Amino acid sequence: MLDTVTGSGPAPFAAQLKALVDQEGRYQPKLSGLRLIEGAHDNGLRMTSRLREFEVKDLLYLTRFFGFSSETFSLAVSLLDRFLSAMKIQPKHLSCVGLCCFYIAVKSTEEEKNVPLANDLIRISQNRFTVSDMMRMEKIVMEKLYWKVKAPTALRFLRFFHGHIQEQLGADGKILSLERLVAQLKACHCSFVFSKIKPSLLALALLCHEAREQHDSEYSQKISEVLQSLQQHLSIRDGDLVCVRELAGKCLAAYSTTKCSKPNSQRLRWIISGRTARQLKHSYYKIAHLPTIPESAH
């Protein structure tokens, strides 16, 4: 299903896919570090998976509050997981690390005019550290990540694969909703278990899960063929894909039964002072709820 041109090298899609996969391996969190976090006891002395999940949810709230893109959030999560897997940090430093990863992602993906001041970020998130503390931590984060910021995230793979599927189905084959898939990915980002999974595998698993959920027989076979072709080119084993697809299904089922799927019941937990409010840009006052995964795949 991935088009190739005999004698003239790979077609643009195949070439882009290979480039992304080659980059992917260089930006993965260290599995050994993630396993240490996973096995840590929640005693307030060591970094745990639960604390990481709380921090990612805070970053999602910040993303929504400022009206930043899904790319910013996905990159921030990638940076956070890479740093946490490489460094043993104390829980008291997690909020500073998380905000630094978020700030790096914002500066890498958002327009310069929309980048907030570091002081505004600290005030809104009600953290007690200073701008100087944040700048020092940002330098540490960048050094430990070898100044490699723009990793190929699961969101990038998801958009890339989705675009390829749409192209293969034709202009009228808008069956798999990208908006719904992106919302599902955000839910998965909030679960630590997906930190250990390659972005390309997670993206493909979400597409496979969504393909099984939709019931349009006109396109189901064609979608299945494209997904199988992608799986082959990514050299993903059937067992691995099924396992991650089922993990995603369980995560999304749990997500749909919690308050975070009901945006009207969620309020921004940060309370800002009148002084801070007067100093913020008007664009900062955006709805700040966790995203609802659309019910329909159309």
mmCIF file of C-alpha atoms in Angstrom, residues 55-289:
data_model
loop_
_atom_site.group_PDB
_atom_site.id
_atom_site.type_symbol
_atom_site.label_atom_id
_atom_site.label_comp_id
_atom_site.label_asym_id
_atom_site.label_seq_id
_atom_site.Cartn_x
_atom_site.Cartn_y
_atom_site.Cartn_z
ATOM 1 C CA GLU A 55 2.079 16.566 36.138
ATOM 2 C CA VAL A 56 1.038 15.709 32.565
ATOM 3 C CA LYS A 57 -2.569 16.537 33.393
ATOM 4 C CA ASP A 58 -1.412 19.910 34.722
ATOM 5 C CA LEU A 59 0.420 20.499 31.445
ATOM 6 C CA LEU A 60 -2.753 19.647 29.558
ATOM 7 C CA TYR A 61 -4.680 22.202 31.617
ATOM 8 C CA LEU A 62 -2.014 24.803 30.867
ATOM 9 C CA THR A 63 -2.181 23.977 27.169
ATOM 10 C CA ARG A 64 -5.930 24.515 27.161
ATOM 11 C CA PHE A 65 -5.717 27.652 29.298
ATOM 12 C CA PHE A 66 -3.331 29.396 26.915
ATOM 13 C CA GLY A 67 -5.012 27.995 23.809
ATOM 14 C CA PHE A 68 -1.833 26.295 22.647
ATOM 15 C CA SER A 69 -1.746 23.569 20.006
ATOM 16 C CA SER A 70 -1.879 19.822 20.476
ATOM 17 C CA GLU A 71 1.665 19.751 19.073
ATOM 18 C CA THR A 72 2.857 21.824 22.029
ATOM 19 C CA PHE A 73 1.303 19.460 24.548
ATOM 20 C CA SER A 74 2.561 16.307 22.831
ATOM 21 C CA LEU A 75 6.096 17.696 22.595
ATOM 22 C CA ALA A 76 6.032 18.794 26.246
ATOM 23 C CA VAL A 77 5.085 15.254 27.292
ATOM 24 C CA SER A 78 7.865 13.825 25.140
ATOM 25 C CA LEU A 79 10.432 16.166 26.708
ATOM 26 C CA LEU A 80 9.200 15.403 30.219
ATOM 27 C CA ASP A 81 9.339 11.623 29.770
ATOM 28 C CA ARG A 82 12.786 11.780 28.194
ATOM 29 C CA PHE A 83 14.131 13.871 31.058
ATOM 30 C CA LEU A 84 12.493 11.822 33.822
ATOM 31 C CA SER A 85 13.882 8.628 32.300
ATOM 32 C CA ALA A 86 17.395 10.057 32.273
ATOM 33 C CA MET A 87 17.506 11.819 35.665
ATOM 34 C CA LYS A 88 16.511 10.811 39.169
ATOM 35 C CA ILE A 89 14.600 13.825 40.437
ATOM 36 C CA GLN A 90 12.870 14.454 43.738
ATOM 37 C CA PRO A 91 9.096 14.969 43.677
ATOM 38 C CA LYS A 92 9.519 18.523 44.991
ATOM 39 C CA HIS A 93 11.323 19.449 41.765
ATOM 40 C CA LEU A 94 8.776 17.889 39.409
ATOM 41 C CA SER A 95 6.615 20.984 38.952
ATOM 42 C CA CYS A 96 9.647 23.028 37.929
ATOM 43 C CA VAL A 97 10.831 20.319 35.517
ATOM 44 C CA GLY A 98 7.342 19.974 34.040
ATOM 45 C CA LEU A 99 6.897 23.700 33.542
ATOM 46 C CA CYS A 100 10.341 23.965 31.922
ATOM 47 C CA CYS A 101 9.503 21.152 29.483
ATOM 48 C CA PHE A 102 6.236 22.910 28.709
ATOM 49 C CA TYR A 103 8.005 26.246 28.171
ATOM 50 C CA ILE A 104 10.584 24.666 25.863
ATOM 51 C CA ALA A 105 7.772 23.082 23.845
ATOM 52 C CA VAL A 106 5.881 26.385 23.659
ATOM 53 C CA LYS A 107 8.940 28.234 22.372
ATOM 54 C CA SER A 108 9.558 25.472 19.814
ATOM 55 C CA THR A 109 6.052 25.227 18.335
ATOM 56 C CA GLU A 110 4.067 28.410 19.016
ATOM 57 C CA GLU A 111 4.386 31.780 17.309
ATOM 58 C CA GLU A 112 6.780 34.059 19.146
ATOM 59 C CA LYS A 113 4.079 36.646 19.806
ATOM 60 C CA ASN A 114 2.040 34.025 21.710
ATOM 61 C CA VAL A 115 4.856 32.846 23.978
ATOM 62 C CA PRO A 116 4.055 33.974 27.540
ATOM 63 C CA LEU A 117 6.572 35.358 29.969
ATOM 64 C CA ALA A 118 8.099 32.797 32.304
ATOM 65 C CA ASN A 119 6.790 34.836 35.227
ATOM 66 C CA ASP A 120 3.228 34.531 33.919
ATOM 67 C CA LEU A 121 3.577 30.749 33.649
ATOM 68 C CA ILE A 122 4.802 30.532 37.238
ATOM 69 C CA ARG A 123 2.018 32.763 38.543
ATOM 70 C CA ILE A 124 -0.770 30.949 36.737
ATOM 71 C CA SER A 125 0.429 27.509 37.795
ATOM 72 C CA GLN A 126 0.885 28.859 41.351
ATOM 73 C CA ASN A 127 4.343 27.400 41.737
ATOM 74 C CA ARG A 128 6.663 28.765 44.413
ATOM 75 C CA PHE A 129 9.924 28.767 42.481
ATOM 76 C CA THR A 130 11.350 31.883 40.837
ATOM 77 C CA VAL A 131 12.093 32.778 37.230
ATOM 78 C CA SER A 132 15.785 32.258 38.003
ATOM 79 C CA ASP A 133 15.024 28.770 39.322
ATOM 80 C CA MET A 134 13.098 28.011 36.149
ATOM 81 C CA MET A 135 15.852 29.299 33.880
ATOM 82 C CA ARG A 136 18.465 27.189 35.682
ATOM 83 C CA MET A 137 16.254 24.112 35.433
ATOM 84 C CA GLU A 138 15.581 24.771 31.748
ATOM 85 C CA LYS A 139 19.331 24.765 31.113
ATOM 86 C CA ILE A 140 19.675 21.452 32.958
ATOM 87 C CA VAL A 141 16.818 19.921 30.967
ATOM 88 C CA MET A 142 18.285 21.047 27.661
ATOM 89 C CA GLU A 143 21.749 19.773 28.547
ATOM 90 C CA LYS A 144 20.463 16.358 29.620
ATOM 91 C CA LEU A 145 18.489 16.101 26.382
ATOM 92 C CA TYR A 146 21.587 17.157 24.412
ATOM 93 C CA TRP A 147 19.674 20.159 23.067
ATOM 94 C CA LYS A 148 17.553 17.829 20.940
ATOM 95 C CA VAL A 149 14.035 19.172 21.239
ATOM 96 C CA LYS A 150 11.857 18.482 18.219
ATOM 97 C CA ALA A 151 11.282 14.772 18.552
ATOM 98 C CA PRO A 152 8.915 12.884 16.218
ATOM 99 C CA THR A 153 5.978 12.632 18.617
ATOM 100 C CA ALA A 154 3.039 10.241 18.561
ATOM 101 C CA LEU A 155 0.910 13.148 17.373
ATOM 102 C CA ARG A 156 3.180 13.702 14.397
ATOM 103 C CA PHE A 157 2.940 10.032 13.437
ATOM 104 C CA LEU A 158 -0.824 10.092 13.990
ATOM 105 C CA ARG A 159 -1.333 13.041 11.652
ATOM 106 C CA PHE A 160 1.065 11.533 9.121
ATOM 107 C CA PHE A 161 -0.645 8.129 9.089
ATOM 108 C CA HIS A 162 -4.115 9.669 9.073
ATOM 109 C CA GLY A 163 -3.263 11.838 6.080
ATOM 110 C CA HIS A 164 -1.952 8.807 4.211
ATOM 111 C CA ILE A 165 -5.128 6.836 4.954
ATOM 112 C CA GLN A 166 -7.310 9.702 3.753
ATOM 113 C CA GLU A 167 -5.274 9.952 0.580
ATOM 114 C CA GLN A 168 -5.648 6.237 -0.079
ATOM 115 C CA LEU A 169 -9.404 6.325 0.559
ATOM 116 C CA GLY A 170 -10.027 9.322 -1.674
ATOM 117 C CA ALA A 171 -11.538 12.740 -1.010
ATOM 118 C CA ASP A 172 -14.852 11.324 0.206
ATOM 119 C CA GLY A 173 -13.379 8.805 2.616
ATOM 120 C CA LYS A 174 -13.367 10.973 5.734
ATOM 121 C CA ILE A 175 -14.242 8.117 8.063
ATOM 122 C CA LEU A 176 -11.623 8.340 10.795
ATOM 123 C CA SER A 177 -12.008 11.645 12.636
ATOM 124 C CA LEU A 178 -8.632 13.256 13.268
ATOM 125 C CA GLU A 179 -10.117 15.452 16.003
ATOM 126 C CA ARG A 180 -11.360 12.388 17.841
ATOM 127 C CA LEU A 181 -8.042 10.578 17.396
ATOM 128 C CA VAL A 182 -6.070 13.548 18.747
ATOM 129 C CA ALA A 183 -8.345 13.720 21.801
ATOM 130 C CA GLN A 184 -7.777 9.995 22.344
ATOM 131 C CA LEU A 185 -4.020 10.495 22.111
ATOM 132 C CA LYS A 186 -4.147 13.217 24.757
ATOM 133 C CA ALA A 187 -5.944 10.820 27.080
ATOM 134 C CA CYS A 188 -3.232 8.217 26.467
ATOM 135 C CA HIS A 189 -0.492 10.772 27.132
ATOM 136 C CA CYS A 190 -1.934 11.195 30.616
ATOM 137 C CA SER A 191 -1.311 7.509 31.365
ATOM 138 C CA PHE A 192 2.259 6.543 32.271
ATOM 139 C CA VAL A 193 2.084 3.138 30.586
ATOM 140 C CA PHE A 194 2.239 4.746 27.133
ATOM 141 C CA SER A 195 5.562 6.442 27.934
ATOM 142 C CA LYS A 196 7.276 3.111 27.258
ATOM 143 C CA ILE A 197 5.690 2.684 23.824
ATOM 144 C CA LYS A 198 7.213 4.017 20.628
ATOM 145 C CA PRO A 199 5.255 6.966 19.193
ATOM 146 C CA SER A 200 4.768 5.229 15.838
ATOM 147 C CA LEU A 201 3.314 2.129 17.522
ATOM 148 C CA LEU A 202 0.978 4.172 19.714
ATOM 149 C CA ALA A 203 -0.274 6.161 16.723
ATOM 150 C CA LEU A 204 -0.893 3.021 14.682
ATOM 151 C CA ALA A 205 -2.612 1.301 17.616
ATOM 152 C CA LEU A 206 -5.008 4.228 18.055
ATOM 153 C CA LEU A 207 -5.857 4.125 14.351
ATOM 154 C CA CYS A 208 -6.456 0.361 14.547
ATOM 155 C CA HIS A 209 -8.642 0.812 17.622
ATOM 156 C CA GLU A 210 -10.678 3.529 15.947
ATOM 157 C CA ALA A 211 -10.989 1.493 12.736
ATOM 158 C CA ARG A 212 -12.505 -1.354 14.747
ATOM 159 C CA GLU A 213 -14.950 1.061 16.362
ATOM 160 C CA GLN A 214 -16.315 2.461 13.103
ATOM 161 C CA HIS A 215 -18.853 0.406 11.171
ATOM 162 C CA ASP A 216 -18.747 1.731 7.638
ATOM 163 C CA SER A 217 -18.342 -1.415 5.550
ATOM 164 C CA GLU A 218 -17.644 0.672 2.446
ATOM 165 C CA TYR A 219 -14.254 1.746 3.799
ATOM 166 C CA SER A 220 -13.404 -0.767 6.545
ATOM 167 C CA GLN A 221 -11.606 -3.195 4.248
ATOM 168 C CA LYS A 222 -9.609 -0.428 2.573
ATOM 169 C CA ILE A 223 -8.620 1.070 5.936
ATOM 170 C CA SER A 224 -7.558 -2.348 7.166
ATOM 171 C CA GLU A 225 -5.344 -2.839 4.120
ATOM 172 C CA VAL A 226 -3.614 0.525 4.595
ATOM 173 C CA LEU A 227 -3.067 -0.152 8.294
ATOM 174 C CA GLN A 228 -1.612 -3.586 7.559
ATOM 175 C CA SER A 229 0.743 -2.024 5.043
ATOM 176 C CA LEU A 230 1.877 0.555 7.589
ATOM 177 C CA GLN A 231 2.428 -2.192 10.150
ATOM 178 C CA GLN A 232 4.636 -4.107 7.734
ATOM 179 C CA HIS A 233 6.737 -1.082 6.862
ATOM 180 C CA LEU A 234 7.165 -0.274 10.548
ATOM 181 C CA SER A 235 8.134 -3.916 11.265
ATOM 182 C CA ILE A 236 5.617 -4.101 14.101
ATOM 183 C CA ARG A 237 4.677 -7.584 15.301
ATOM 184 C CA ASP A 238 1.016 -8.550 15.468
ATOM 185 C CA GLY A 239 1.240 -9.298 19.190
ATOM 186 C CA ASP A 240 2.737 -5.900 19.998
ATOM 187 C CA LEU A 241 0.107 -4.055 17.996
ATOM 188 C CA VAL A 242 -2.767 -6.003 19.570
ATOM 189 C CA CYS A 243 -1.345 -5.414 23.059
ATOM 190 C CA VAL A 244 -1.046 -1.641 22.617
ATOM 191 C CA ARG A 245 -4.419 -1.433 20.883
ATOM 192 C CA GLU A 246 -6.040 -3.168 23.858
ATOM 193 C CA LEU A 247 -4.173 -0.938 26.311
ATOM 194 C CA ALA A 248 -5.453 2.101 24.450
ATOM 195 C CA GLY A 249 -8.983 0.709 24.487
ATOM 196 C CA LYS A 250 -8.868 0.220 28.259
ATOM 197 C CA CYS A 251 -7.440 3.702 28.772
ATOM 198 C CA LEU A 252 -10.136 5.322 26.644
ATOM 199 C CA ALA A 253 -12.895 3.321 28.331
ATOM 200 C CA ALA A 254 -11.676 4.523 31.735
ATOM 201 C CA TYR A 255 -11.320 8.073 30.447
ATOM 202 C CA SER A 256 -14.900 8.150 29.171
ATOM 203 C CA THR A 257 -16.271 7.242 32.608
ATOM 204 C CA THR A 258 -14.399 9.930 34.566
ATOM 205 C CA LYS A 259 -15.080 13.602 35.100
ATOM 206 C CA CYS A 260 -12.388 14.564 32.626
ATOM 207 C CA SER A 261 -14.698 13.532 29.786
ATOM 208 C CA LYS A 262 -17.356 15.983 31.009
ATOM 209 C CA PRO A 263 -15.870 19.423 30.400
ATOM 210 C CA ASN A 264 -18.697 21.395 32.001
ATOM 211 C CA SER A 265 -17.871 19.845 35.377
ATOM 212 C CA GLN A 266 -14.180 20.715 35.225
ATOM 213 C CA ARG A 267 -12.945 24.089 36.365
ATOM 214 C CA LEU A 268 -9.464 25.497 36.113
ATOM 215 C CA ARG A 269 -7.854 24.808 39.459
ATOM 216 C CA TRP A 270 -5.558 27.833 39.347
ATOM 217 C CA ILE A 271 -6.923 31.003 40.927
ATOM 218 C CA ILE A 272 -5.148 34.115 39.734
ATOM 219 C CA SER A 273 -5.010 37.435 41.518
ATOM 220 C CA GLY A 274 -6.429 40.644 40.120
ATOM 221 C CA ARG A 275 -2.899 41.969 39.659
ATOM 222 C CA THR A 276 -1.889 38.932 37.630
ATOM 223 C CA ALA A 277 -5.121 39.055 35.639
ATOM 224 C CA ARG A 278 -4.493 42.664 34.656
ATOM 225 C CA GLN A 279 -1.021 41.752 33.382
ATOM 226 C CA LEU A 280 -2.128 38.798 31.268
ATOM 227 C CA LYS A 281 -2.937 39.033 27.591
ATOM 228 C CA HIS A 282 -6.589 38.781 26.615
ATOM 229 C CA SER A 283 -5.819 35.616 24.634
ATOM 230 C CA TYR A 284 -4.913 33.829 27.878
ATOM 231 C CA TYR A 285 -8.551 33.711 28.969
ATOM 232 C CA LYS A 286 -9.581 30.616 27.100
ATOM 233 C CA ILE A 287 -11.701 27.675 28.182
ATOM 234 C CA ALA A 288 -9.464 25.416 30.242
ATOM 235 C CA HIS A 289 -11.076 22.000 30.276
#
